[in-house]
Short mmCIF file of C-alpha atoms in Angstrom, two decimals:
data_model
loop_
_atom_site.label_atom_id
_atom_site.label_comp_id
_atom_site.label_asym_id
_atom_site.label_seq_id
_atom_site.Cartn_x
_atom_site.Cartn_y
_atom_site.Cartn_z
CA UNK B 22 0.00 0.00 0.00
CA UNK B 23 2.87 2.44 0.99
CA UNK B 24 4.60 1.90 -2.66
CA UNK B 25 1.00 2.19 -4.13
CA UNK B 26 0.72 5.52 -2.43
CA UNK B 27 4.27 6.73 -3.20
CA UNK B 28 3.42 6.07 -7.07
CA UNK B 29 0.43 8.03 -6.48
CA UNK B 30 2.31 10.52 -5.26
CA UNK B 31 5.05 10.74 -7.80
CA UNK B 32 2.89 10.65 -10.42
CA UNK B 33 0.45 13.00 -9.67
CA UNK B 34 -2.76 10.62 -11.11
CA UNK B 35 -5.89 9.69 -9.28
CA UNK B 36 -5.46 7.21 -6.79
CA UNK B 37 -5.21 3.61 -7.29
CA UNK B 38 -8.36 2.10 -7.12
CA UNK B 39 -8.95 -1.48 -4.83
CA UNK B 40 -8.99 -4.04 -8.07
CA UNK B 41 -5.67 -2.50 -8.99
CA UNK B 42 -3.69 -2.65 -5.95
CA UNK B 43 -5.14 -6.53 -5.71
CA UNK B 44 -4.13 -7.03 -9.18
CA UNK B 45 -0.11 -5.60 -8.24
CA UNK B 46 -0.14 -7.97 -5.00
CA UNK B 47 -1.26 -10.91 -6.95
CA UNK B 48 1.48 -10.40 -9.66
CA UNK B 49 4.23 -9.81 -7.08
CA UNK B 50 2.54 -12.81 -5.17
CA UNK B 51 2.84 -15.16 -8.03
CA UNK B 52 6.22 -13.89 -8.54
CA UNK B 53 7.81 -14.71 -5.21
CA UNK B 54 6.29 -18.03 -5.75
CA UNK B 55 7.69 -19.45 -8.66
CA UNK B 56 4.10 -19.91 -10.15
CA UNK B 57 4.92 -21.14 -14.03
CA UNK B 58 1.89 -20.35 -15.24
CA UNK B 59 -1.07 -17.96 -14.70
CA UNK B 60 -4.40 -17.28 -15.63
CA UNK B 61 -5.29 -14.06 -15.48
CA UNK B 62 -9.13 -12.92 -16.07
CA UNK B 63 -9.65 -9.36 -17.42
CA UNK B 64 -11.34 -7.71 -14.47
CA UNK B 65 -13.82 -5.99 -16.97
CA UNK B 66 -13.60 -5.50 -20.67
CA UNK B 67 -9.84 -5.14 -21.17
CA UNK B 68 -8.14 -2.48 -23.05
CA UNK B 69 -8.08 -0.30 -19.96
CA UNK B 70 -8.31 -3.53 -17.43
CA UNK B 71 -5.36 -3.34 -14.74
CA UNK B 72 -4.72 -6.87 -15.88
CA UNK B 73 -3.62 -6.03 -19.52
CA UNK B 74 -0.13 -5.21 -18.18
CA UNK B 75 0.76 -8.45 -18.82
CA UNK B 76 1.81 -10.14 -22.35
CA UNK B 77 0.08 -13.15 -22.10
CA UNK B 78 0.97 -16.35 -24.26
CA UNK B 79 -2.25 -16.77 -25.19
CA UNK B 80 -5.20 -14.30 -25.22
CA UNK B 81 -8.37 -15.97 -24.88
CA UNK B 82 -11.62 -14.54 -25.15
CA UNK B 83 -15.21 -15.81 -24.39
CA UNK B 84 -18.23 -15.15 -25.86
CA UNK B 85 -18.88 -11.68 -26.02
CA UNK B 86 -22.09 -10.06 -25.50
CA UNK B 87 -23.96 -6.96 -23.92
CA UNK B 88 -22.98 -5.54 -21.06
CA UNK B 89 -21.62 -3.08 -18.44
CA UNK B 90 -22.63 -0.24 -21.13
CA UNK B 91 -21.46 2.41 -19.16
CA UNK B 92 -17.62 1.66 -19.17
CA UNK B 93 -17.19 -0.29 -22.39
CA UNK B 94 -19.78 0.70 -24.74
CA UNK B 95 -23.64 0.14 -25.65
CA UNK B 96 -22.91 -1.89 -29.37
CA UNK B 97 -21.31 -5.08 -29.69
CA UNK B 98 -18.73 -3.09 -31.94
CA UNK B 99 -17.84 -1.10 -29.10
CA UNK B 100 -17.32 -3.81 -26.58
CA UNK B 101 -15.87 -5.80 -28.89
CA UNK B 102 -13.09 -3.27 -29.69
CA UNK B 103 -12.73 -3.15 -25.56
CA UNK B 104 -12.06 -6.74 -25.20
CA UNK B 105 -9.81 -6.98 -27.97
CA UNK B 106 -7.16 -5.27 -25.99
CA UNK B 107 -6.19 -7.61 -24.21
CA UNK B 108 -4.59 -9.42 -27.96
CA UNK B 109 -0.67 -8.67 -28.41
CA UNK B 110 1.12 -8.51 -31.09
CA UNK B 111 2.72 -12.16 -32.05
CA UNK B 112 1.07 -14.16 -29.66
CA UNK B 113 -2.04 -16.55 -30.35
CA UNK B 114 -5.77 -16.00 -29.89
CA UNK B 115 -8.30 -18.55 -29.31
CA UNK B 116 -11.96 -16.89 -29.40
CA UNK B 117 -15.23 -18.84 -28.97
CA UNK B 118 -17.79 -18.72 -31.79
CA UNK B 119 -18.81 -14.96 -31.72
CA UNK B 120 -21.03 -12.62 -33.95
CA UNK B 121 -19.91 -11.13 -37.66
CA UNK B 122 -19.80 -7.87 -35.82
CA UNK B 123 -17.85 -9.18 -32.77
CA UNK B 124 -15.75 -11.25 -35.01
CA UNK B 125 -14.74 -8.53 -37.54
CA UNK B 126 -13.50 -6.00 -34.42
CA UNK B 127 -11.27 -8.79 -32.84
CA UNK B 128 -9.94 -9.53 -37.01
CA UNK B 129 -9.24 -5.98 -36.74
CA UNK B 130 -5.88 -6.47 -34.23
CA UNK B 131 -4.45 -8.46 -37.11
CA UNK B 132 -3.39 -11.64 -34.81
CA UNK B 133 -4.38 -15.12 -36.17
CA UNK B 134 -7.49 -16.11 -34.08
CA UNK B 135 -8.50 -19.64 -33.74
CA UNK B 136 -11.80 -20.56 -33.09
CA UNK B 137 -12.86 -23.12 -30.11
CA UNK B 138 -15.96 -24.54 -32.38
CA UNK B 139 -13.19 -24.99 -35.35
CA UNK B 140 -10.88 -26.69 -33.57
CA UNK B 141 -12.38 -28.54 -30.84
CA UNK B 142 -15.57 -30.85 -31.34
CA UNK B 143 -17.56 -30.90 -27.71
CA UNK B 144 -20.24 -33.79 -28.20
CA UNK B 145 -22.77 -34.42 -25.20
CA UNK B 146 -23.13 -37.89 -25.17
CA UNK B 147 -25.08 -39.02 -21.60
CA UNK B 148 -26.27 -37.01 -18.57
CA UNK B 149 -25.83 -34.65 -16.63
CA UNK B 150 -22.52 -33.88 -18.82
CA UNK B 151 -20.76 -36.96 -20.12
CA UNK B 152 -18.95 -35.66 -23.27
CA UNK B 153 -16.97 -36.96 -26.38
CA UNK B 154 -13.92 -34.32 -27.14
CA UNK B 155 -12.18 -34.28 -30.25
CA UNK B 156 -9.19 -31.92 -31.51
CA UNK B 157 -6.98 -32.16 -34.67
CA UNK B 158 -4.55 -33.94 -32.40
CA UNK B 159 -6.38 -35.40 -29.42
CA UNK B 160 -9.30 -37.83 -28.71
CA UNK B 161 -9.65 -37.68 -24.73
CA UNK B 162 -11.28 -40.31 -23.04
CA UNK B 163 -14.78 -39.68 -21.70
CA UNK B 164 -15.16 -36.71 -19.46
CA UNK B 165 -17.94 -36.13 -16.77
CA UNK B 166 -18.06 -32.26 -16.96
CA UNK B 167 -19.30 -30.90 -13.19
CA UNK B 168 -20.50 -27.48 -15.15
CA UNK B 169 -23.90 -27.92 -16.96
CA UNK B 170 -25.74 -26.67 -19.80
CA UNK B 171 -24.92 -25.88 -23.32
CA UNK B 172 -22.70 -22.74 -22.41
CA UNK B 173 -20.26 -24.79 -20.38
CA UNK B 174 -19.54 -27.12 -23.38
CA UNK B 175 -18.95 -23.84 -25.44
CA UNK B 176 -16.44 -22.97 -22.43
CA UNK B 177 -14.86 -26.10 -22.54
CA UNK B 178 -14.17 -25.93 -26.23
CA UNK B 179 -12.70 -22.73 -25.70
CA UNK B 180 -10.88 -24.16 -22.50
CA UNK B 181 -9.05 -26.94 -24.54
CA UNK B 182 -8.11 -25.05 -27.50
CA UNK B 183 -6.41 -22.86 -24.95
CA UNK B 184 -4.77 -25.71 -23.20
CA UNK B 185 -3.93 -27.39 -26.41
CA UNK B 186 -1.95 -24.35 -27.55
CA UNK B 187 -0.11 -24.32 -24.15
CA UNK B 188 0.50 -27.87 -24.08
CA UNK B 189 2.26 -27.11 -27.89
CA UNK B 190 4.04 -23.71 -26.90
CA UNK B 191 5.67 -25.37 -23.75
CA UNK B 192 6.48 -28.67 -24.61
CA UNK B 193 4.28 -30.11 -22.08
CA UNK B 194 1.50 -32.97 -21.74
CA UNK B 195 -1.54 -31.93 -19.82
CA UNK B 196 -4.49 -33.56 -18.09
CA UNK B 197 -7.23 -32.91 -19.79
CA UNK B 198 -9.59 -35.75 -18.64
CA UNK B 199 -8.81 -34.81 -14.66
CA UNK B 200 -8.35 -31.31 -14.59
CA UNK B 201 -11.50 -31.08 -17.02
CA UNK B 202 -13.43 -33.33 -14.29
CA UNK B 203 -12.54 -31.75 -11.39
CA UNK B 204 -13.55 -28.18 -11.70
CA UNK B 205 -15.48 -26.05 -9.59
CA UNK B 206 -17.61 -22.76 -9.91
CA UNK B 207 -19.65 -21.94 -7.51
CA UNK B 208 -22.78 -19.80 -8.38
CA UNK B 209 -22.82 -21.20 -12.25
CA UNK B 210 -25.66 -23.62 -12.07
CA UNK B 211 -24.93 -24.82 -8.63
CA UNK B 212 -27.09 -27.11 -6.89
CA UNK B 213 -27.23 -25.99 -3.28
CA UNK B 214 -30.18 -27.87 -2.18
CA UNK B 215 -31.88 -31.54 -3.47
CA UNK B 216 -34.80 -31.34 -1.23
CA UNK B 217 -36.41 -29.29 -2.62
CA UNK B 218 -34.05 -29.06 -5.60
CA UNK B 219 -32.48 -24.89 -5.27
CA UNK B 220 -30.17 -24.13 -8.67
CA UNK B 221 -28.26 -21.03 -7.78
CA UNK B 222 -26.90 -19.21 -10.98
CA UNK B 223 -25.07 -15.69 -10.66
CA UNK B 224 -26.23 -15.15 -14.49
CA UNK B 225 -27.23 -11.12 -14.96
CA UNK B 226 -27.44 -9.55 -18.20
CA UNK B 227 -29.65 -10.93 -20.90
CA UNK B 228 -27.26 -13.03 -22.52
CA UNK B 229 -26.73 -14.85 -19.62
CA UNK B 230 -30.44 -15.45 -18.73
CA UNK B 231 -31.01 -16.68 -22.18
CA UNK B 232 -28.19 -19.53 -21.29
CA UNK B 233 -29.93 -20.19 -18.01
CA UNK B 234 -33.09 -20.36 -20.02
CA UNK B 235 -31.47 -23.00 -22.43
CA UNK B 236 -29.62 -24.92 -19.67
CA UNK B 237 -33.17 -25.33 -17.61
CA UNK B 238 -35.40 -26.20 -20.68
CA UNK B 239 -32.09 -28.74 -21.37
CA UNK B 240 -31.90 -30.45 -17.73
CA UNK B 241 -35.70 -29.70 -16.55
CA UNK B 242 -38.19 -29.44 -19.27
CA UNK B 243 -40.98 -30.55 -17.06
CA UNK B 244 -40.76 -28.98 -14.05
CA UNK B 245 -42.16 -25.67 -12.70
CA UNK B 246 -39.73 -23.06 -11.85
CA UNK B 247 -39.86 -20.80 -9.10
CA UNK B 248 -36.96 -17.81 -8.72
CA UNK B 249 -35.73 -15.68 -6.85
CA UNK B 250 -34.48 -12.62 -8.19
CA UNK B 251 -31.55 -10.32 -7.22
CA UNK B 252 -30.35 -7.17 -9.12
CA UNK B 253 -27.41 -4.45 -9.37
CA UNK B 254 -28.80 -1.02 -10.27
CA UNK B 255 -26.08 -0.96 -13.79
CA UNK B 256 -27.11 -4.37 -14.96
CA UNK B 257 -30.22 -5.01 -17.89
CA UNK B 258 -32.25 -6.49 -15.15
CA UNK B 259 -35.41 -5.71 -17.44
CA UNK B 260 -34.01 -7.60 -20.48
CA UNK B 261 -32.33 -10.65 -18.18
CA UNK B 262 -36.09 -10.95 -16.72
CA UNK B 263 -37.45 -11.24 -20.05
CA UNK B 264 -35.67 -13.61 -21.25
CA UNK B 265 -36.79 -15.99 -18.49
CA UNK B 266 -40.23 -14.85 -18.31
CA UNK B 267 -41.51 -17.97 -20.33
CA UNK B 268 -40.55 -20.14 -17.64
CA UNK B 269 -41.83 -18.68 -14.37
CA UNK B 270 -44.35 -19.94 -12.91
CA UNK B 271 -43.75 -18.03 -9.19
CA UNK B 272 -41.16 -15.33 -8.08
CA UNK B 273 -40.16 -13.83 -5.58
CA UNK B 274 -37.89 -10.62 -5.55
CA UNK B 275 -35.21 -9.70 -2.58
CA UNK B 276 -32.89 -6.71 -1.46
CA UNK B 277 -29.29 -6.64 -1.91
CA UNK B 278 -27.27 -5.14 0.69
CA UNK B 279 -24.04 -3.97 -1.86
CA UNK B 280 -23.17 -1.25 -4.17
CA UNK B 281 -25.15 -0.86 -6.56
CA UNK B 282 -27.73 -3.24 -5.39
CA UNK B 283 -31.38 -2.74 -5.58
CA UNK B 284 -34.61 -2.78 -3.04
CA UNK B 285 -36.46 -6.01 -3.08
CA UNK B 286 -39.51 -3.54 -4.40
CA UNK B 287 -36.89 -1.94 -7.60
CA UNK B 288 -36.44 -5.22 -8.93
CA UNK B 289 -39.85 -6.13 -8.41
CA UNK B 290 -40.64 -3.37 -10.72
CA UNK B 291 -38.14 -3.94 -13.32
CA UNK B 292 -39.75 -7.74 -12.85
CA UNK B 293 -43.31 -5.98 -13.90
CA UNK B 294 -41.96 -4.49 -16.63
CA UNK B 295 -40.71 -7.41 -18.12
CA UNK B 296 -43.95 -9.30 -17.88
CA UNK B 297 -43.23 -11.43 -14.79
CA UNK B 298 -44.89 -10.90 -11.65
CA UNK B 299 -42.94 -10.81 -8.77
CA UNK B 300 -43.57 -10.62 -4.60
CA UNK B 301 -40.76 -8.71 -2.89
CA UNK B 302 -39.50 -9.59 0.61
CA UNK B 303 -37.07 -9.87 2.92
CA UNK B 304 -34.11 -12.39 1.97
CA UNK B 305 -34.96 -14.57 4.94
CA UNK B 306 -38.91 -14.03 4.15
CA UNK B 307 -38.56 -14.78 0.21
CA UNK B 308 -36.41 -17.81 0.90
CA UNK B 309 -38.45 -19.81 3.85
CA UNK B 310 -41.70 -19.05 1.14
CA UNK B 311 -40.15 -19.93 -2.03
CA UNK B 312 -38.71 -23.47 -0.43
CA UNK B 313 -42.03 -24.06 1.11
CA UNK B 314 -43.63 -23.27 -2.38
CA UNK B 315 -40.94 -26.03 -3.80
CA UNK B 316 -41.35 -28.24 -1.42
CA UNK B 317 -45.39 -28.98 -2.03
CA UNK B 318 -44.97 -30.53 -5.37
CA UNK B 319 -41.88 -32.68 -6.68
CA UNK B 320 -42.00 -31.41 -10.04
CA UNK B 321 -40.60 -28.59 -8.62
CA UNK B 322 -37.65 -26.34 -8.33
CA UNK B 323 -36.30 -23.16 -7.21
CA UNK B 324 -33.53 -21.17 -8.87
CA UNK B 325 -31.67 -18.08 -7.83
CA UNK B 326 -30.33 -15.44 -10.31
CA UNK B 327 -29.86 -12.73 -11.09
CA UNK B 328 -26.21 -11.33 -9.02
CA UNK B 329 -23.38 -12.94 -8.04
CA UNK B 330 -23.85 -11.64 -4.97
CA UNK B 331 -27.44 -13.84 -4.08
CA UNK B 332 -24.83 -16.25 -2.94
CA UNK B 333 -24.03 -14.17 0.03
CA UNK B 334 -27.22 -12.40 0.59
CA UNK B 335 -28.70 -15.70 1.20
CA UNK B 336 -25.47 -17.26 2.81
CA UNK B 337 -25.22 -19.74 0.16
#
């Protein structure tokens, strides 16, 4: 902090802010450690991220859609452009299936691009997530993925084209299969409860809620869905709702205590407009109703979206 504050000082900018400060500790961290090799997530869009200090050996970049407008931009063009800075001259790309216009921004930088769906083939093959993957060099063995839905095999595509273009720049053989098998990420599709079955999902811009649309329709076309939703005041709460509106069959709407979050009533509203009718309550209230309202039939579930930060508002 005192050599954060002295560089403040000396160079006569606005402060560091809290993400940047982290991001210097965890470089110097992984310095004094030996670590061989990092992955480093942009913190948000990338061109201006405090991670793009770094030249990376590969640049990978996810599917990119709408969101956080107000810092990177309110067309795909423009947010496209944003995370495209985080691609360096001379060193490989690997970029999941995207848009024309999304596409043609990241073409712009020049750098050869390869992408996931071209060079990896990610075939569901038995439940929940038993897959078949196939590269140009590799056939792995079977692989139980722990992450569900159609958007994690389009992650996982992206994840071994990465891995297979590390494994080639360093001369190394990786584990696939295991390291594949034994991920975790809490929030994305996590089941928290069985009885009744509770799905929590951090998913929050529209994008997003049409994956957790796919992903329920895929595991649970049957059942009747009950949510509870959480929102941040700078997220497309209206358009996220929408999107799951079709499946909703009772919601329930709760406060966030966090910047930028909402009153259980505000996202009740931004429910309304959306089409989906929504009770607001207290977190404790909405959750001892919404598990009761589970609980009465079998054929159905619960699922929280709608922030990242439902997981700790409810003490998940």
């Amino acid at each position: 902090i005192e050599a954060m504050e002295a560089a403040d000082a000396t160079t006569a900018c606005r402060p560091a802010t809290f993400f940047e400060i982290s991001t210097a500790i965890a470089y110097q961290y992984f310095a004094d450690e030996g670590v061989n090799v990092a992955v480093i997530e942009t913190g948000m869009g990338g061109r201006w991220d405090a991670t793009n200090v770094v030249i990376p050996l590969i640049s990978v970049i996810t599917h990119i859609d709408i969101d956080h407008t107000n810092f990177l931009g309110d067309t795909i063009e423009q947010i496209a452009a944003e995370k495209a800075g985080v691609i360096k001259p001379g060193r490989p790309v690997v970029s999941a299936p995207q848009s024309d216009a999304a596409m043609a921004e990241l073409r712009k930088t020049g750098a050869p691009i390869v992408v996931s769906s071209e060079a990896v083939s990610v075939m569901k093959t038995g439940e929940p997530q038993k897959l078949k993957i196939e590269t140009h060099s590799r056939n792995l063995p079977p692989v139980h993925l722990p992450l569900l839905g159609e958007c994690q095999r389009e992650n996982c595509a992206v994840a071994v084209a990465a891995l297979e273009m590390l494994s080639d720049l360093l001369d190394i053989e990786l584990d696939f299969k295991n390291g594949l098998e034994s991920v975790e990420w809490d929030a994305r599709f996590q089941v928290v409860e069985t009885e009744p079955l509770v799905i929590l999902d951090g998913a929050h811009n529209p994008s997003a809620g049409r994956a957790l649309a796919r992903t329920l329709k895929e595991l649970y076309p049957r059942r009747r869905i009950g949510f509870i939703f959480g929102f941040l005041d700078d997220k497309e709460s209206v358009e996220f709702a929408r999107e799951l509106r079709p499946l909703v069959a009772k919601a329930w709407t709760i406060p966030i205590d966090a910047p930028r979050g909402t009153s259980a009533e505000h996202s009740a509203a931004k429910c309304a407009v959306a089409g989906v009718v929504a009770e607001s309550a207290e977190a404790s209230t909405a959750w001892n109703a919404a598990r009761a309202w589970a609980t009465e039939d079998p054929d159905r579930l619960l699922v929280i979206t709608g922030s990242l930060y439902l997981k700790q508002t409810l003490g998940l």
